[in-house]
Amino acid sequence: MKAKIFVKNCEFEGEPKDSDFSLTEEELPPLKEGEFLCVGEWFSVDPYMRVHELWSKVGATMVGSQVAKVLESKNDVFKEGMYVVGYFGWRTHTICDGKNEPTPGFGQPLIVPHLEKLPMSLYLGVLGMPGNTAYFGFLEICQPKAGETVVVTAAAGAVGSHVGQIAKIKGCKVIGFAGTKEKVEWLKKDLLFDHAYNYKEVDVDVALKEAAPNGVDCHFDNVGGEMSSKILRHMNPRGRISVCGSISAYNALSSEAPKASLVQLPMILKELKMEGFMVMRWLDRWEEGTTQNIDWIKEGKLKYKETITEGFENLPKAFKEMLNGKNVGKAVVKA
Ligand SMILES: NC(=O)c1ccc[n+]([C@@H]2O[C@H](COP(=O)([O-])OP(=O)(O)OC[C@H]3O[C@@H](n4cnc5c(N)ncnc54)[C@H](OP(=O)(O)O)[C@@H]3O)[C@@H](O)[C@H]2O)c1
């Protein structure tokens, strides 16, 4: 059995290019006692992969999670036919003992039940890491109250679209910023955001003066940079800012790292709380998030979209397109 694997070809400079990746093959050995072999059916492409690249070595397998099916097993827990979500990286087939994770630091493979009426890819999105990022990162850090005004950036992406809908469920007024007219329409018409703007066409200050004349109470920040600094100046006293990501800087050339505006004065004068987080903080409460998210889907309160790229070989393309905003909702690759 041969596994196809994407490895990092060189240090990335700016936007990832096709030449940054090499597709290689690895002959897999027979299974030892305690091991299982699985095949990836769905692959995730996520912004953190661009950041992870900064400390991974040339020649390393590209990092990433997948929904995989156990093909063969000599392990008592991970049995043939089961599905797992594992951080195995960009590789078609993986041998695993269920304990030693091929990508250290991302937790052990998680056995997931077959979703009869929903696609299994949701374990990479609304029922997986991005869904729990929205659930815990928004509720725990922003602690939104009914009637408050919430701003979400990268609002039509996997995390942002989910956060905005939780904010609506909690009775908040929601304002989203996204990068195309189609995304803005989706946020307003389908997800019922109160206001949504194309940040490439409107000035964030002007938009917030119109949509949030009484100020912003919670900001779920996916983007960072100048957009965050502008939103900061619209925060109400005792506002909360959940710092989830800073995608505006991920592709920045090392020589052109963006400079941040001073945040201290507005933070002091308005007594703001700004807190960064890594979703793995809530690993021990993982099931709480996924259970609530699936209940909201069943109740019709939480909608999702996926942008599906066909073919394992197209992982680099899907990754580049996601960083460039081509995805609506969660970007996934179907093997
Ligand atoms: N802290 C954590 O534990 C954690 C976990 C998961 C994700 N995150 C972070 O959450 C954010 C969203 O992740 P996601 O998985 O949901 O990705 P996503 O939003 O589905 O996809 C990325 C989106 O970012 C937007 N974008 C790209 N460059 C931008 C720029 N210069 N300015 C503004 N927007 C830009 C694009 O949409 P537009 O068309 O709107 O530009 C693109 O579709 C990322 O920053 C990610 O790193 C953090």
mmCIF file of C-alpha atoms in Angstrom, residues 190-326:
data_model
loop_
_atom_site.group_PDB
_atom_site.id
_atom_site.type_symbol
_atom_site.label_atom_id
_atom_site.label_comp_id
_atom_site.label_asym_id
_atom_site.label_seq_id
_atom_site.Cartn_x
_atom_site.Cartn_y
_atom_site.Cartn_z
ATOM 1 C CA ASP A 190 -29.754 33.556 4.728
ATOM 2 C CA LEU A 191 -27.980 34.048 8.035
ATOM 3 C CA LEU A 192 -30.057 37.105 9.003
ATOM 4 C CA PHE A 193 -27.155 39.337 10.031
ATOM 5 C CA ASP A 194 -28.565 42.784 10.803
ATOM 6 C CA HIS A 195 -25.883 44.469 8.691
ATOM 7 C CA ALA A 196 -23.107 43.164 6.467
ATOM 8 C CA TYR A 197 -20.518 45.047 4.422
ATOM 9 C CA ASN A 198 -17.879 44.321 1.833
ATOM 10 C CA TYR A 199 -14.766 45.631 3.575
ATOM 11 C CA LYS A 200 -13.062 46.007 0.183
ATOM 12 C CA GLU A 201 -15.649 48.571 -0.887
ATOM 13 C CA VAL A 202 -16.707 50.434 2.255
ATOM 14 C CA ASP A 203 -14.774 52.234 4.917
ATOM 15 C CA VAL A 204 -15.145 50.319 8.191
ATOM 16 C CA ASP A 205 -15.542 53.580 10.158
ATOM 17 C CA VAL A 206 -18.336 54.810 7.914
ATOM 18 C CA ALA A 207 -20.065 51.406 8.039
ATOM 19 C CA LEU A 208 -19.935 51.242 11.828
ATOM 20 C CA LYS A 209 -21.182 54.804 12.244
ATOM 21 C CA GLU A 210 -24.222 53.719 10.222
ATOM 22 C CA ALA A 211 -24.760 50.208 11.625
ATOM 23 C CA ALA A 212 -23.661 50.730 15.235
ATOM 24 C CA PRO A 213 -24.452 54.358 16.138
ATOM 25 C CA ASN A 214 -24.555 53.347 19.820
ATOM 26 C CA GLY A 215 -21.229 51.530 19.679
ATOM 27 C CA VAL A 216 -20.010 47.936 19.653
ATOM 28 C CA ASP A 217 -20.068 45.673 22.711
ATOM 29 C CA CYS A 218 -18.347 42.549 21.355
ATOM 30 C CA HIS A 219 -15.831 42.124 18.559
ATOM 31 C CA PHE A 220 -14.937 38.648 17.346
ATOM 32 C CA ASP A 221 -11.677 39.363 15.559
ATOM 33 C CA ASN A 222 -10.586 36.973 12.806
ATOM 34 C CA VAL A 223 -8.593 39.463 10.758
ATOM 35 C CA GLY A 224 -6.371 41.763 12.828
ATOM 36 C CA GLY A 225 -4.453 44.678 11.292
ATOM 37 C CA GLU A 226 -5.978 48.022 10.471
ATOM 38 C CA MET A 227 -9.550 46.682 10.381
ATOM 39 C CA SER A 228 -9.279 45.651 14.037
ATOM 40 C CA SER A 229 -7.794 49.000 15.008
ATOM 41 C CA LYS A 230 -10.717 50.783 13.360
ATOM 42 C CA ILE A 231 -13.303 48.569 15.087
ATOM 43 C CA LEU A 232 -11.538 49.150 18.414
ATOM 44 C CA ARG A 233 -12.340 52.842 18.203
ATOM 45 C CA HIS A 234 -16.084 52.017 18.055
ATOM 46 C CA MET A 235 -16.129 49.831 21.161
ATOM 47 C CA ASN A 236 -18.406 50.738 24.069
ATOM 48 C CA PRO A 237 -17.071 51.002 27.614
ATOM 49 C CA ARG A 238 -16.339 47.538 29.050
ATOM 50 C CA GLY A 239 -16.526 45.998 25.561
ATOM 51 C CA ARG A 240 -15.021 42.551 24.952
ATOM 52 C CA ILE A 241 -12.752 41.571 22.065
ATOM 53 C CA SER A 242 -12.117 37.905 21.327
ATOM 54 C CA VAL A 243 -8.852 37.692 19.364
ATOM 55 C CA CYS A 244 -9.290 34.566 17.276
ATOM 56 C CA GLY A 245 -7.045 35.186 14.273
ATOM 57 C CA SER A 246 -5.144 37.772 12.256
ATOM 58 C CA ILE A 247 -5.469 36.461 8.724
ATOM 59 C CA SER A 248 -4.682 39.864 7.213
ATOM 60 C CA ALA A 249 -1.055 39.262 8.213
ATOM 61 C CA TYR A 250 -0.578 35.530 7.523
ATOM 62 C CA ASN A 251 0.730 35.974 3.985
ATOM 63 C CA ALA A 252 2.743 39.092 4.776
ATOM 64 C CA LEU A 253 6.333 38.911 3.621
ATOM 65 C CA SER A 254 8.714 38.795 6.549
ATOM 66 C CA SER A 255 10.236 42.075 5.362
ATOM 67 C CA GLU A 256 6.800 43.732 5.243
ATOM 68 C CA ALA A 257 5.266 42.686 8.544
ATOM 69 C CA PRO A 258 2.304 44.972 9.246
ATOM 70 C CA LYS A 259 2.631 47.563 11.983
ATOM 71 C CA ALA A 260 -0.159 47.736 14.557
ATOM 72 C CA SER A 261 -1.828 50.967 15.596
ATOM 73 C CA LEU A 262 -1.558 51.827 19.265
ATOM 74 C CA VAL A 263 -4.370 50.098 21.139
ATOM 75 C CA GLN A 264 -3.554 51.090 24.693
ATOM 76 C CA LEU A 265 -5.352 54.429 24.939
ATOM 77 C CA PRO A 266 -8.812 53.264 23.742
ATOM 78 C CA MET A 267 -8.399 50.144 25.858
ATOM 79 C CA ILE A 268 -7.658 52.166 28.975
ATOM 80 C CA LEU A 269 -10.239 54.877 28.446
ATOM 81 C CA LYS A 270 -13.024 52.404 27.664
ATOM 82 C CA GLU A 271 -11.811 49.691 30.033
ATOM 83 C CA LEU A 272 -11.910 47.089 27.260
ATOM 84 C CA LYS A 273 -11.094 43.424 27.638
ATOM 85 C CA MET A 274 -9.099 41.851 24.793
ATOM 86 C CA GLU A 275 -8.234 38.173 25.047
ATOM 87 C CA GLY A 276 -6.547 35.823 22.606
ATOM 88 C CA PHE A 277 -7.237 32.110 22.674
ATOM 89 C CA MET A 278 -6.431 28.751 21.151
ATOM 90 C CA VAL A 279 -9.488 26.542 20.786
ATOM 91 C CA MET A 280 -7.584 23.573 22.236
ATOM 92 C CA ARG A 281 -8.059 25.322 25.610
ATOM 93 C CA TRP A 282 -11.517 23.711 25.648
ATOM 94 C CA LEU A 283 -10.470 20.184 24.612
ATOM 95 C CA ASP A 284 -11.990 18.790 27.818
ATOM 96 C CA ARG A 285 -15.370 20.358 26.882
ATOM 97 C CA TRP A 286 -15.210 19.416 23.166
ATOM 98 C CA GLU A 287 -18.395 17.348 23.193
ATOM 99 C CA GLU A 288 -20.396 20.150 24.804
ATOM 100 C CA GLY A 289 -19.649 22.369 21.790
ATOM 101 C CA THR A 290 -20.336 19.746 19.115
ATOM 102 C CA THR A 291 -23.553 18.609 20.836
ATOM 103 C CA GLN A 292 -24.877 22.158 21.029
ATOM 104 C CA ASN A 293 -23.872 22.868 17.423
ATOM 105 C CA ILE A 294 -25.603 19.760 16.059
ATOM 106 C CA ASP A 295 -28.720 20.571 18.107
ATOM 107 C CA TRP A 296 -28.793 24.076 16.641
ATOM 108 C CA ILE A 297 -28.478 22.607 13.123
ATOM 109 C CA LYS A 298 -31.373 20.207 13.778
ATOM 110 C CA GLU A 299 -33.487 23.046 15.198
ATOM 111 C CA GLY A 300 -32.822 25.086 12.044
ATOM 112 C CA LYS A 301 -31.039 27.820 14.042
ATOM 113 C CA LEU A 302 -27.557 27.193 12.633
ATOM 114 C CA LYS A 303 -26.902 27.074 8.887
ATOM 115 C CA TYR A 304 -23.667 26.108 7.222
ATOM 116 C CA LYS A 305 -22.053 26.263 3.821
ATOM 117 C CA GLU A 306 -19.095 24.350 2.466
ATOM 118 C CA THR A 307 -16.815 25.139 -0.451
ATOM 119 C CA ILE A 308 -15.777 21.720 -1.723
ATOM 120 C CA THR A 309 -12.729 21.140 -3.930
ATOM 121 C CA GLU A 310 -12.603 17.713 -5.549
ATOM 122 C CA GLY A 311 -9.435 15.591 -5.466
ATOM 123 C CA PHE A 312 -6.592 15.085 -2.986
ATOM 124 C CA GLU A 313 -4.168 16.466 -5.615
ATOM 125 C CA ASN A 314 -5.974 19.813 -5.400
ATOM 126 C CA LEU A 315 -5.189 20.430 -1.722
ATOM 127 C CA PRO A 316 -2.656 23.198 -2.514
ATOM 128 C CA LYS A 317 -5.183 24.893 -4.813
ATOM 129 C CA ALA A 318 -7.931 24.742 -2.158
ATOM 130 C CA PHE A 319 -5.519 26.087 0.465
ATOM 131 C CA LYS A 320 -4.430 29.018 -1.705
ATOM 132 C CA GLU A 321 -8.025 29.824 -2.663
ATOM 133 C CA MET A 322 -9.180 29.799 0.961
ATOM 134 C CA LEU A 323 -6.430 32.266 1.914
ATOM 135 C CA ASN A 324 -7.596 34.437 -0.999
ATOM 136 C CA GLY A 325 -11.216 34.426 0.130
ATOM 137 C CA LYS A 326 -12.661 32.140 -2.560
#
